[in-house]
Amino acid sequence: MTLADLVPSLRPTLAARLEPGLWPLTAAATCDGRLTVGGADLVELAGRFATPLVVLDTADVRARCRAYRDALPEAEIAYAAKAFLCRAMARTVAQEGCSIDACSGGEITTTAAAGVPGERILLHGNVKTDEDLKAALDARVGRIVIDSLDEIDRLAALVPHRQQVLLRVTPDVDAGTHPGRTTGTHTSKFGLPIATGDAAAAIRRVLGRPELELVGLHCHIGSQVTSIARYESAAVRVIALLAAVSREHGLALPQLNLGGGHAVGYTDGAPSMDPAAFGRAIRGTLARSARAHGIPVPALTIEPGRAIVARAGVTVYRVGAVKRTAGRTFVAVDGGMSDNPRPALYGARYPLRLLGRATKAPTEQVSVVGRHCESTDTIADDVALPCDIVAGDMLALPCSGAYHASMASTYNQVGRAAVVAVGGGAAMTILRRDTPEDLLRRDVVCGQQVAPGPVGAEAHHDAPASVVPRPSNVKRR
Ligand code: LLP
């Protein structure tokens, strides 16, 4: 039961209220159901670019970058590209003074294609393939974050010039988040544990390779972390390791990378990390800890991804069907787990908003589901929507900027949604929708006659035997 259901006369006024903190900074709603972002009307954008559509508020992205720069003026803000990346995004964050934290050769290639200089790119990842390393070396990335003992000699043998590296360590701090997003404990597949001595052993090995210049330590405790205290605990442990390196090797490693993971609230009232509070606390902790160990305060890098881009994005869906059955109402839309796998993966929750028309109807609790052939294809379970919702209506989903487009798939051969950047009333496609031709691009046997191999070897063909005509003169055994 919502406030509007209790006091129906308030309904139009409440329709113009946007939950604070969930929508892009430039979003504005009206009593008649209009919602604009960056001055552009979402219903008009849906008509022009089709649905599902991700609308990205560039001003919001820029403001988030600036908030981090203001909070930590002396630190390096390396935007975590995995949250959302295309050339326009890389350019926007680079213009705002951010570096780019990449985790694959593909992310490096896109970032470099946007014109971001290599020295402003970091590469991390627990497995770096030859292709990843080749892309990193071609782009002359500034730093590579070593994640395992195996990587050290391999990287040293590959680099054509002395390469700056960091070592990723695990401080054994539980980030207090979803288990699938926890990465700073000893049971994590990422990094090398400090407490077991593995991190110190890796440091010795890196220092034994003159091709590699160890410039610091990296840790990332997880994602959707709301507690600043957990970052402080991690920082204290990593600084203790920096001090141990200084004692053992007489070396003051100049850099400390504390990773990303700053929480964003996806539902009304859910907590978000405040960059200013984070900045104040972490600067104090670094200064106190370094002083206590008698080492210089390391230069700080942080890697926020979601906190920069999540709130800038809104997804617009069109309702395809409304089904009332067995006491439940399903509102099925034209997207789903292929544009947002987060509810299925992490049980993520979102609010939704009816777009484009006013209604006096009371709300009912519904399940908004996707179009895919999976029962887990849910967008929002148990959300309040007007009970007069019908096929053809449009819905807006906030907080869609991070880990939506970047985790999108073509499941069920459904093309991935377009991403449109808005600002000053104008809209520009920055990632276009997949076309049917895109979906066939990797299908190498399509339209070709594949010569049949020996019977029984058909399973090794790229195409199923049934679509490859068998010449009539080949006998079945
Ligand atoms: N740095 C490293 C080393 C990371 O592994 C990550 C995220 C980040 C920075 C950025 O984290 P952020 O600030 O965006 O939370 N797909 C999940 C999130 C996975 C995050 C993986 N690593 C989700 O949709 O919630």
Short mmCIF file of C-alpha atoms and ligand atoms in Angstrom, two decimals:
data_model
loop_
_atom_site.label_atom_id
_atom_site.label_comp_id
_atom_site.label_asym_id
_atom_site.label_seq_id
_atom_site.Cartn_x
_atom_site.Cartn_y
_atom_site.Cartn_z
CA MET A 1 0.00 0.00 0.00
CA THR A 2 1.52 3.31 -1.07
CA LEU A 3 0.79 6.80 0.23
CA ALA A 4 -1.12 7.50 -2.98
CA ASP A 5 -3.37 4.51 -2.28
CA LEU A 6 -4.13 5.90 1.17
CA VAL A 7 -4.70 9.47 -0.07
CA PRO A 8 -5.73 9.18 -3.77
CA SER A 9 -5.92 12.98 -4.19
CA LEU A 10 -2.15 13.06 -3.70
CA ARG A 11 -1.57 10.74 -6.64
CA PRO A 12 -0.76 13.39 -9.31
CA THR A 13 1.62 15.23 -6.98
CA LEU A 14 3.35 12.00 -6.01
CA ALA A 15 3.69 11.00 -9.66
CA ALA A 16 6.03 13.96 -10.08
CA ARG A 17 8.23 12.81 -7.20
CA LEU A 18 11.36 10.88 -8.08
CA GLU A 19 12.92 8.75 -5.36
CA PRO A 20 15.98 10.75 -4.30
CA GLY A 21 19.33 9.31 -5.30
CA LEU A 22 18.03 6.70 -7.74
CA TRP A 23 17.50 8.72 -10.90
CA PRO A 24 20.00 10.68 -13.00
CA LEU A 25 20.84 14.13 -11.67
CA THR A 26 19.04 15.85 -14.57
CA ALA A 27 15.91 13.67 -14.37
CA ALA A 28 12.61 15.53 -13.98
CA ALA A 29 9.09 14.09 -13.74
CA THR A 30 5.71 15.71 -14.24
CA CYS A 31 2.25 14.88 -12.90
CA ASP A 32 1.17 13.61 -16.33
CA GLY A 33 3.73 10.81 -16.34
CA ARG A 34 6.42 12.50 -18.38
CA LEU A 35 10.02 11.82 -17.44
CA THR A 36 12.90 13.70 -18.97
CA VAL A 37 16.61 13.02 -18.62
CA GLY A 38 19.13 15.54 -19.90
CA GLY A 39 16.13 17.50 -21.22
CA ALA A 40 15.03 14.61 -23.46
CA ASP A 41 11.62 12.97 -23.03
CA LEU A 42 12.00 9.22 -22.47
CA VAL A 43 8.81 8.31 -24.36
CA GLU A 44 10.00 10.29 -27.37
CA LEU A 45 13.42 8.63 -27.16
CA ALA A 46 11.75 5.22 -27.04
CA GLY A 47 9.78 6.11 -30.17
CA ARG A 48 12.93 7.24 -31.94
CA PHE A 49 15.38 4.55 -30.83
CA ALA A 50 13.01 1.63 -29.96
CA THR A 51 12.91 -0.34 -26.73
CA PRO A 52 14.51 -1.68 -24.65
CA LEU A 53 16.68 1.41 -24.53
CA VAL A 54 19.33 2.55 -22.08
CA VAL A 55 19.44 6.32 -21.68
CA LEU A 56 22.64 7.70 -20.15
CA ASP A 57 22.87 11.14 -18.57
CA THR A 58 26.34 12.46 -19.44
CA ALA A 59 26.04 15.31 -16.93
CA ASP A 60 25.46 12.77 -14.17
CA VAL A 61 28.61 10.83 -15.13
CA ARG A 62 30.65 14.04 -15.16
CA ALA A 63 29.27 15.16 -11.80
CA ARG A 64 30.15 11.81 -10.18
CA CYS A 65 33.71 12.01 -11.51
CA ARG A 66 34.01 15.55 -10.13
CA ALA A 67 32.64 14.51 -6.74
CA TYR A 68 35.45 11.94 -6.48
CA ARG A 69 38.07 14.40 -7.64
CA ASP A 70 36.85 16.97 -5.09
CA ALA A 71 36.78 14.34 -2.33
CA LEU A 72 40.30 13.11 -3.09
CA PRO A 73 42.08 15.87 -5.01
CA GLU A 74 45.52 14.31 -4.70
CA ALA A 75 44.39 10.75 -5.57
CA GLU A 76 44.11 9.04 -8.94
CA ILE A 77 40.52 8.14 -9.83
CA ALA A 78 40.66 5.18 -12.21
CA TYR A 79 37.18 4.50 -13.59
CA ALA A 80 36.50 0.73 -13.62
CA ALA A 81 35.61 0.19 -17.27
CA LYS A 82 33.85 -3.11 -16.61
CA ALA A 83 30.87 -1.16 -15.23
CA PHE A 84 30.18 0.29 -18.68
CA LEU A 85 32.51 0.97 -21.56
CA CYS A 86 32.37 2.37 -25.04
CA ARG A 87 34.54 5.03 -26.62
CA ALA A 88 32.23 7.89 -25.67
CA MET A 89 32.26 6.77 -22.03
CA ALA A 90 36.05 6.43 -21.96
CA ARG A 91 36.37 9.93 -23.43
CA THR A 92 33.93 11.45 -20.95
CA VAL A 93 35.65 10.09 -17.86
CA ALA A 94 39.11 10.86 -19.25
CA GLN A 95 38.02 14.46 -19.89
CA GLU A 96 37.01 14.58 -16.23
CA GLY A 97 40.54 13.66 -15.23
CA CYS A 98 40.03 9.95 -14.56
CA SER A 99 42.35 7.13 -15.55
CA ILE A 100 40.86 3.87 -16.77
CA ASP A 101 41.01 0.57 -14.94
CA ALA A 102 40.73 -2.19 -17.57
CA CYS A 103 40.47 -5.93 -17.01
CA SER A 104 40.92 -7.32 -20.51
CA GLY A 105 42.60 -6.67 -23.82
CA GLY A 106 39.18 -5.75 -25.20
CA GLU A 107 38.70 -3.01 -22.62
CA ILE A 108 42.20 -1.71 -23.38
CA THR A 109 41.52 -1.69 -27.13
CA THR A 110 38.27 0.26 -26.68
CA THR A 111 39.91 2.70 -24.26
CA ALA A 112 42.91 3.25 -26.52
CA ALA A 113 40.57 3.69 -29.52
CA ALA A 114 38.92 6.51 -27.58
CA GLY A 115 42.27 8.27 -27.52
CA VAL A 116 43.09 7.69 -23.84
CA PRO A 117 46.89 7.54 -23.55
CA GLY A 118 48.37 4.23 -22.39
CA GLU A 119 49.98 5.71 -19.31
CA ARG A 120 46.48 6.46 -18.00
CA ILE A 121 45.35 2.83 -18.33
CA LEU A 122 45.84 0.09 -15.71
CA LEU A 123 45.36 -3.59 -16.48
CA HIS A 124 44.30 -6.06 -13.84
CA GLY A 125 42.64 -9.49 -13.87
CA ASN A 126 43.32 -12.88 -12.33
CA VAL A 127 43.96 -14.42 -15.76
CA LYS A 128 45.62 -12.35 -18.42
CA THR A 129 45.76 -14.13 -21.73
CA ASP A 130 48.47 -13.56 -24.31
CA GLU A 131 45.95 -11.37 -26.18
CA ASP A 132 45.31 -9.27 -23.07
CA LEU A 133 49.02 -8.75 -22.50
CA LYS A 134 49.64 -8.01 -26.17
CA ALA A 135 46.91 -5.34 -26.10
CA ALA A 136 48.44 -3.92 -22.91
CA LEU A 137 51.93 -3.79 -24.36
CA ASP A 138 50.73 -2.41 -27.71
CA ALA A 139 48.90 0.38 -25.88
CA ARG A 140 51.90 0.84 -23.55
CA VAL A 141 49.65 0.73 -20.50
CA GLY A 142 51.07 2.50 -17.49
CA ARG A 143 50.69 -0.27 -14.92
CA ILE A 144 49.83 -3.94 -14.88
CA VAL A 145 48.43 -5.42 -11.68
CA ILE A 146 49.98 -8.83 -11.06
CA ASP A 147 47.51 -11.30 -9.56
CA SER A 148 49.44 -14.57 -9.21
CA LEU A 149 52.93 -16.06 -8.94
CA ASP A 150 52.50 -17.64 -12.38
CA GLU A 151 52.19 -14.26 -13.97
CA ILE A 152 55.47 -12.81 -12.75
CA ASP A 153 58.01 -14.68 -14.89
CA ARG A 154 55.65 -14.80 -17.85
CA LEU A 155 55.19 -11.04 -17.83
CA ALA A 156 58.88 -10.38 -17.22
CA ALA A 157 59.74 -12.51 -20.27
CA LEU A 158 57.27 -10.63 -22.46
CA VAL A 159 57.81 -6.96 -21.73
CA PRO A 160 59.94 -5.09 -24.28
CA HIS A 161 60.85 -2.36 -21.77
CA ARG A 162 60.79 -2.04 -17.98
CA GLN A 163 57.12 -2.30 -17.02
CA GLN A 164 55.58 -0.74 -13.94
CA VAL A 165 53.56 -3.26 -11.97
CA LEU A 166 51.50 -3.46 -8.80
CA LEU A 167 50.79 -6.63 -6.87
CA ARG A 168 47.20 -7.44 -5.92
CA VAL A 169 46.95 -8.67 -2.34
CA THR A 170 44.06 -9.88 -0.19
CA PRO A 171 43.86 -8.26 3.23
CA ASP A 172 41.30 -10.79 4.51
CA VAL A 173 38.63 -8.15 5.00
CA ASP A 174 35.06 -9.26 4.50
CA ALA A 175 33.40 -6.50 2.51
CA GLY A 176 29.98 -7.26 4.02
CA THR A 177 28.36 -7.56 0.61
CA HIS A 178 26.76 -10.34 -1.48
CA PRO A 179 29.07 -13.42 -1.39
CA GLY A 180 29.28 -13.23 -5.20
CA ARG A 181 30.81 -9.76 -4.92
CA THR A 182 33.32 -10.37 -2.08
CA THR A 183 36.94 -10.42 -3.19
CA GLY A 184 39.17 -9.37 -0.29
CA THR A 185 39.20 -12.53 1.83
CA HIS A 186 41.74 -15.36 1.74
CA THR A 187 39.24 -17.63 0.07
CA SER A 188 39.02 -15.32 -2.95
CA LYS A 189 40.39 -16.34 -6.34
CA PHE A 190 41.86 -12.84 -6.69
CA GLY A 191 45.22 -11.63 -5.44
CA LEU A 192 47.67 -13.10 -2.95
CA PRO A 193 46.91 -13.31 0.77
CA ILE A 194 48.92 -11.08 3.09
CA ALA A 195 48.53 -13.16 6.24
CA THR A 196 49.83 -16.43 4.75
CA GLY A 197 53.07 -14.85 3.50
CA ASP A 198 52.11 -15.47 -0.16
CA ALA A 199 51.99 -11.74 -0.88
CA ALA A 200 55.48 -11.20 0.62
CA ALA A 201 56.84 -14.15 -1.40
CA ALA A 202 55.38 -12.70 -4.60
CA ILE A 203 56.95 -9.32 -3.80
CA ARG A 204 60.37 -10.99 -3.47
CA ARG A 205 59.88 -12.69 -6.81
CA VAL A 206 58.83 -9.48 -8.57
CA LEU A 207 61.80 -7.62 -7.09
CA GLY A 208 64.04 -10.35 -8.48
CA ARG A 209 62.94 -9.49 -12.04
CA PRO A 210 64.68 -6.34 -13.31
CA GLU A 211 62.23 -6.18 -16.24
CA LEU A 212 59.47 -5.31 -13.73
CA GLU A 213 59.34 -2.18 -11.60
CA LEU A 214 57.17 -2.78 -8.55
CA VAL A 215 55.50 0.55 -7.80
CA GLY A 216 52.90 -0.49 -5.26
CA LEU A 217 50.19 -2.75 -3.92
CA HIS A 218 46.57 -3.19 -5.01
CA CYS A 219 43.54 -4.57 -3.23
CA HIS A 220 39.84 -4.63 -4.01
CA ILE A 221 37.64 -5.98 -1.24
CA GLY A 222 34.40 -6.33 -3.20
CA SER A 223 31.54 -4.51 -4.82
CA GLN A 224 28.44 -2.78 -3.38
CA VAL A 225 30.38 -2.05 -0.19
CA THR A 226 28.59 0.38 2.11
CA SER A 227 31.06 0.43 5.01
CA ILE A 228 33.96 2.89 4.90
CA ALA A 229 35.40 1.11 7.95
CA ARG A 230 36.04 -2.01 5.85
CA TYR A 231 38.14 0.02 3.41
CA GLU A 232 40.02 1.48 6.36
CA SER A 233 40.72 -2.02 7.73
CA ALA A 234 42.01 -3.07 4.31
CA ALA A 235 44.17 0.06 4.04
CA VAL A 236 45.69 -0.53 7.48
CA ARG A 237 46.68 -4.09 6.52
CA VAL A 238 48.12 -3.13 3.16
CA ILE A 239 50.09 -0.26 4.71
CA ALA A 240 51.52 -2.74 7.23
CA LEU A 241 52.72 -4.80 4.25
CA LEU A 242 54.23 -1.69 2.63
CA ALA A 243 56.10 -1.12 5.90
CA ALA A 244 57.31 -4.74 5.91
CA VAL A 245 58.59 -4.27 2.34
CA SER A 246 60.40 -1.15 3.47
CA ARG A 247 62.06 -3.05 6.34
CA GLU A 248 62.97 -6.14 4.32
CA HIS A 249 64.00 -4.53 1.04
CA GLY A 250 64.75 -0.92 2.01
CA LEU A 251 62.18 0.11 -0.58
CA ALA A 252 59.35 2.63 -0.17
CA LEU A 253 56.71 1.50 -2.65
CA PRO A 254 55.04 4.75 -3.71
CA GLN A 255 51.52 3.60 -4.66
CA LEU A 256 48.50 2.08 -2.94
CA ASN A 257 45.47 1.12 -5.00
CA LEU A 258 42.38 0.47 -2.86
CA GLY A 259 40.19 -0.76 -5.74
CA GLY A 260 36.55 0.17 -6.22
CA GLY A 261 33.28 -1.27 -4.99
CA HIS A 262 31.56 1.82 -3.59
CA ALA A 263 27.89 1.08 -3.04
CA VAL A 264 25.01 2.62 -4.91
CA GLY A 265 21.48 2.31 -3.52
CA TYR A 266 19.12 0.77 -6.08
CA THR A 267 15.94 1.18 -4.06
CA ASP A 268 14.42 4.07 -2.13
CA GLY A 269 16.44 4.64 1.05
CA ALA A 270 19.16 2.05 0.30
CA PRO A 271 22.59 3.41 1.28
CA SER A 272 25.13 4.75 -1.20
CA MET A 273 28.79 5.52 -0.52
CA ASP A 274 29.43 9.22 -0.05
CA PRO A 275 32.68 10.11 -1.84
CA ALA A 276 33.37 13.04 0.50
CA ALA A 277 33.00 10.91 3.65
CA PHE A 278 35.09 8.17 2.05
CA GLY A 279 37.78 10.67 1.10
CA ARG A 280 37.99 12.20 4.58
CA ALA A 281 38.17 8.83 6.33
CA ILE A 282 40.68 7.20 3.99
CA ARG A 283 43.04 10.16 3.88
CA GLY A 284 43.09 10.18 7.68
CA THR A 285 43.66 6.43 7.90
CA LEU A 286 46.48 6.46 5.36
CA ALA A 287 48.22 9.35 7.10
CA ARG A 288 47.91 7.81 10.59
CA SER A 289 48.92 4.33 9.48
CA ALA A 290 51.91 5.47 7.47
CA ARG A 291 53.06 7.68 10.33
CA ALA A 292 52.73 4.81 12.81
CA HIS A 293 55.01 2.67 10.62
CA GLY A 294 57.40 5.50 9.81
CA ILE A 295 56.88 5.22 6.04
CA PRO A 296 55.85 7.91 3.55
CA VAL A 297 52.13 8.18 2.80
CA PRO A 298 51.62 6.29 -0.49
CA ALA A 299 49.88 7.94 -3.43
CA LEU A 300 46.31 6.64 -3.52
CA THR A 301 44.41 5.23 -6.50
CA ILE A 302 40.77 4.18 -6.29
CA GLU A 303 38.74 2.38 -8.96
CA PRO A 304 35.03 3.24 -8.71
CA GLY A 305 32.92 1.91 -11.56
CA ARG A 306 29.31 1.60 -10.45
CA ALA A 307 29.48 4.76 -8.33
CA ILE A 308 30.39 6.76 -11.46
CA VAL A 309 27.88 5.40 -13.95
CA ALA A 310 25.04 3.43 -12.31
CA ARG A 311 22.72 6.34 -11.55
CA ALA A 312 23.30 7.96 -14.94
CA GLY A 313 21.40 5.16 -16.70
CA VAL A 314 17.68 4.55 -17.11
CA THR A 315 16.29 1.60 -19.10
CA VAL A 316 13.03 2.10 -20.96
CA TYR A 317 10.95 -1.04 -21.62
CA ARG A 318 7.66 -1.57 -23.35
CA VAL A 319 5.11 -3.84 -21.72
CA GLY A 320 4.34 -6.81 -23.96
CA ALA A 321 1.78 -8.63 -21.85
CA VAL A 322 -0.04 -8.41 -18.53
CA LYS A 323 -1.07 -11.74 -17.08
CA ARG A 324 -3.15 -12.24 -13.94
CA THR A 325 -2.88 -15.80 -12.81
CA ALA A 326 -2.94 -17.81 -9.59
CA GLY A 327 -3.02 -14.69 -7.44
CA ARG A 328 -0.05 -13.11 -9.17
CA THR A 329 0.21 -10.36 -11.74
CA PHE A 330 3.00 -10.65 -14.26
CA VAL A 331 3.94 -7.59 -16.28
CA ALA A 332 6.16 -8.90 -19.07
CA VAL A 333 8.41 -6.46 -20.93
CA ASP A 334 10.41 -6.56 -24.15
CA GLY A 335 13.81 -6.95 -22.43
CA GLY A 336 15.02 -8.91 -19.45
CA MET A 337 18.05 -10.91 -18.38
CA SER A 338 19.81 -10.18 -21.68
CA ASP A 339 19.95 -6.46 -20.85
CA ASN A 340 19.99 -6.84 -17.04
CA PRO A 341 21.15 -10.15 -15.57
CA ARG A 342 21.60 -8.64 -12.08
CA PRO A 343 18.28 -9.77 -10.54
CA ALA A 344 18.95 -13.37 -11.65
CA LEU A 345 22.60 -13.27 -10.54
CA TYR A 346 22.45 -11.38 -7.26
CA GLY A 347 18.76 -11.02 -6.43
CA ALA A 348 19.14 -7.31 -7.21
CA ARG A 349 16.03 -5.23 -6.59
CA TYR A 350 14.82 -2.18 -8.53
CA PRO A 351 11.80 0.11 -8.52
CA LEU A 352 9.99 0.80 -11.80
CA ARG A 353 7.94 3.73 -12.99
CA LEU A 354 5.08 3.96 -15.46
CA LEU A 355 5.99 6.34 -18.26
CA GLY A 356 4.05 8.60 -20.53
CA ARG A 357 0.57 8.79 -19.03
CA ALA A 358 -1.15 9.90 -15.87
CA THR A 359 -3.31 7.46 -13.96
CA LYS A 360 -5.63 7.64 -11.01
CA ALA A 361 -5.62 3.85 -10.60
CA PRO A 362 -4.44 2.42 -7.28
CA THR A 363 -1.27 0.37 -7.30
CA GLU A 364 -0.93 -3.38 -7.04
CA GLN A 365 2.12 -5.52 -6.30
CA VAL A 366 3.32 -7.12 -9.53
CA SER A 367 6.25 -9.13 -10.86
CA VAL A 368 7.91 -7.44 -13.77
CA VAL A 369 9.44 -10.19 -15.86
CA GLY A 370 11.47 -10.38 -19.06
CA ARG A 371 10.90 -11.99 -22.43
CA HIS A 372 13.45 -14.79 -22.11
CA CYS A 373 12.81 -18.49 -21.83
CA GLU A 374 13.88 -18.75 -18.18
CA SER A 375 11.85 -18.57 -15.01
CA THR A 376 14.67 -16.58 -13.38
CA ASP A 377 14.23 -13.87 -16.01
CA THR A 378 12.88 -11.32 -13.58
CA ILE A 379 13.41 -7.59 -13.58
CA ALA A 380 11.64 -6.69 -10.38
CA ASP A 381 9.72 -9.03 -8.16
CA ASP A 382 7.00 -7.56 -6.05
CA VAL A 383 6.96 -3.91 -7.14
CA ALA A 384 4.04 -1.50 -6.94
CA LEU A 385 2.63 -0.42 -10.32
CA PRO A 386 -0.76 1.08 -11.24
CA CYS A 387 -3.32 -1.70 -11.60
CA ASP A 388 -4.54 -0.31 -14.95
CA ILE A 389 -1.23 -1.17 -16.62
CA VAL A 390 -1.71 -2.66 -20.09
CA ALA A 391 0.36 -4.02 -22.95
CA GLY A 392 1.90 -1.12 -24.85
CA ASP A 393 2.63 0.94 -21.72
CA MET A 394 6.20 1.94 -21.08
CA LEU A 395 8.23 1.49 -17.91
CA ALA A 396 11.43 3.16 -16.74
CA LEU A 397 14.02 1.36 -14.61
CA PRO A 398 16.56 3.57 -12.82
CA CYS A 399 20.18 2.78 -11.87
CA SER A 400 20.79 1.00 -15.17
CA GLY A 401 24.13 2.54 -16.08
CA ALA A 402 26.49 0.01 -14.47
CA TYR A 403 26.74 -3.72 -15.19
CA HIS A 404 23.72 -3.69 -17.49
CA ALA A 405 25.03 -2.97 -21.01
CA SER A 406 28.45 -4.35 -20.02
CA MET A 407 26.93 -7.67 -18.95
CA ALA A 408 24.34 -7.81 -21.72
CA SER A 409 24.07 -10.96 -23.80
CA THR A 410 22.32 -12.03 -26.96
CA TYR A 411 20.54 -14.90 -25.20
CA ASN A 412 17.71 -16.31 -27.31
CA GLN A 413 19.33 -14.45 -30.23
CA VAL A 414 17.82 -11.24 -28.95
CA GLY A 415 19.89 -8.23 -29.99
CA ARG A 416 21.45 -6.12 -27.25
CA ALA A 417 19.77 -2.79 -26.47
CA ALA A 418 21.11 0.54 -27.70
CA VAL A 419 22.66 3.05 -25.31
CA VAL A 420 21.85 6.68 -26.00
CA ALA A 421 23.67 9.57 -24.30
CA VAL A 422 21.53 12.60 -23.48
CA GLY A 423 22.32 16.19 -22.52
CA GLY A 424 20.94 19.64 -23.30
CA GLY A 425 17.79 18.11 -24.80
CA ALA A 426 19.82 16.23 -27.45
CA ALA A 427 20.34 12.48 -27.74
CA MET A 428 23.14 10.57 -29.43
CA THR A 429 23.57 6.83 -29.89
CA ILE A 430 26.81 5.70 -28.26
CA LEU A 431 26.19 1.96 -28.58
CA ARG A 432 23.79 0.94 -31.29
CA ARG A 433 21.29 -1.89 -31.03
CA ASP A 434 22.39 -5.26 -32.41
CA THR A 435 20.95 -5.87 -35.85
CA PRO A 436 19.97 -9.31 -37.21
CA GLU A 437 23.18 -9.09 -39.29
CA ASP A 438 25.20 -8.58 -36.09
CA LEU A 439 23.65 -11.74 -34.69
CA LEU A 440 24.79 -13.69 -37.76
CA ARG A 441 28.27 -12.18 -37.94
CA ARG A 442 30.01 -14.95 -35.99
CA ASP A 443 28.01 -17.69 -37.68
CA VAL A 444 30.71 -18.86 -40.03
CA VAL A 445 28.82 -21.64 -41.79
CA CYS A 446 25.74 -19.56 -42.54
CA GLY A 447 25.00 -19.65 -46.26
CA GLN A 448 28.05 -21.80 -47.01
CA GLN A 449 27.98 -25.35 -48.31
CA VAL A 450 29.99 -27.40 -45.84
CA ALA A 451 31.40 -30.57 -47.34
CA PRO A 452 30.24 -33.51 -45.26
CA GLY A 453 33.04 -35.38 -43.50
CA PRO A 454 33.08 -39.08 -42.75
CA VAL A 455 29.84 -40.26 -41.23
CA GLY A 456 30.20 -40.16 -37.46
CA ALA A 457 32.45 -37.10 -37.61
CA GLU A 458 29.45 -34.83 -38.11
CA ALA A 459 29.49 -33.82 -34.49
CA HIS A 460 32.73 -31.94 -35.20
CA HIS A 461 31.21 -29.76 -37.88
CA ASP A 462 30.36 -26.22 -36.90
CA ALA A 463 26.82 -26.68 -38.11
CA PRO A 464 24.39 -29.37 -36.99
CA ALA A 465 24.22 -32.21 -39.51
CA SER A 466 20.53 -31.57 -40.10
CA VAL A 467 21.17 -28.21 -41.77
CA VAL A 468 23.95 -29.53 -44.01
CA PRO A 469 22.38 -31.27 -46.97
CA ARG A 470 23.84 -34.73 -47.44
CA PRO A 471 24.68 -35.46 -51.08
CA SER A 472 22.54 -38.35 -52.26
CA ASN A 473 25.60 -40.40 -53.31
CA VAL A 474 26.94 -40.61 -49.73
CA LYS A 475 25.63 -43.81 -48.19
CA ARG A 476 24.80 -44.10 -44.52
CA ARG A 477 26.53 -46.94 -42.80
N1 LLP B 1 38.39 -2.75 -9.33
C1 LLP B 1 38.39 -4.09 -9.42
C2 LLP B 1 39.66 -4.80 -9.31
C3 LLP B 1 37.20 -4.79 -9.61
O1 LLP B 1 37.22 -6.11 -9.70
C4 LLP B 1 35.99 -4.08 -9.71
C5 LLP B 1 34.71 -4.78 -9.90
C6 LLP B 1 36.03 -2.68 -9.61
C7 LLP B 1 37.24 -2.04 -9.42
C8 LLP B 1 34.79 -1.82 -9.72
O2 LLP B 1 33.82 -2.15 -8.80
P1 LLP B 1 32.55 -1.18 -8.65
O3 LLP B 1 33.03 0.15 -8.15
O4 LLP B 1 31.94 -1.03 -9.98
O5 LLP B 1 31.65 -1.87 -7.69
N2 LLP B 1 28.57 -7.50 -11.77
C9 LLP B 1 28.49 -7.10 -10.38
C10 LLP B 1 29.69 -6.32 -9.96
C11 LLP B 1 30.99 -7.02 -10.17
C12 LLP B 1 32.17 -6.16 -9.86
C13 LLP B 1 33.43 -6.80 -10.30
N3 LLP B 1 34.59 -6.04 -10.01
C14 LLP B 1 27.19 -6.33 -10.17
O6 LLP B 1 26.46 -6.12 -11.13
O7 LLP B 1 26.85 -5.98 -9.05
#
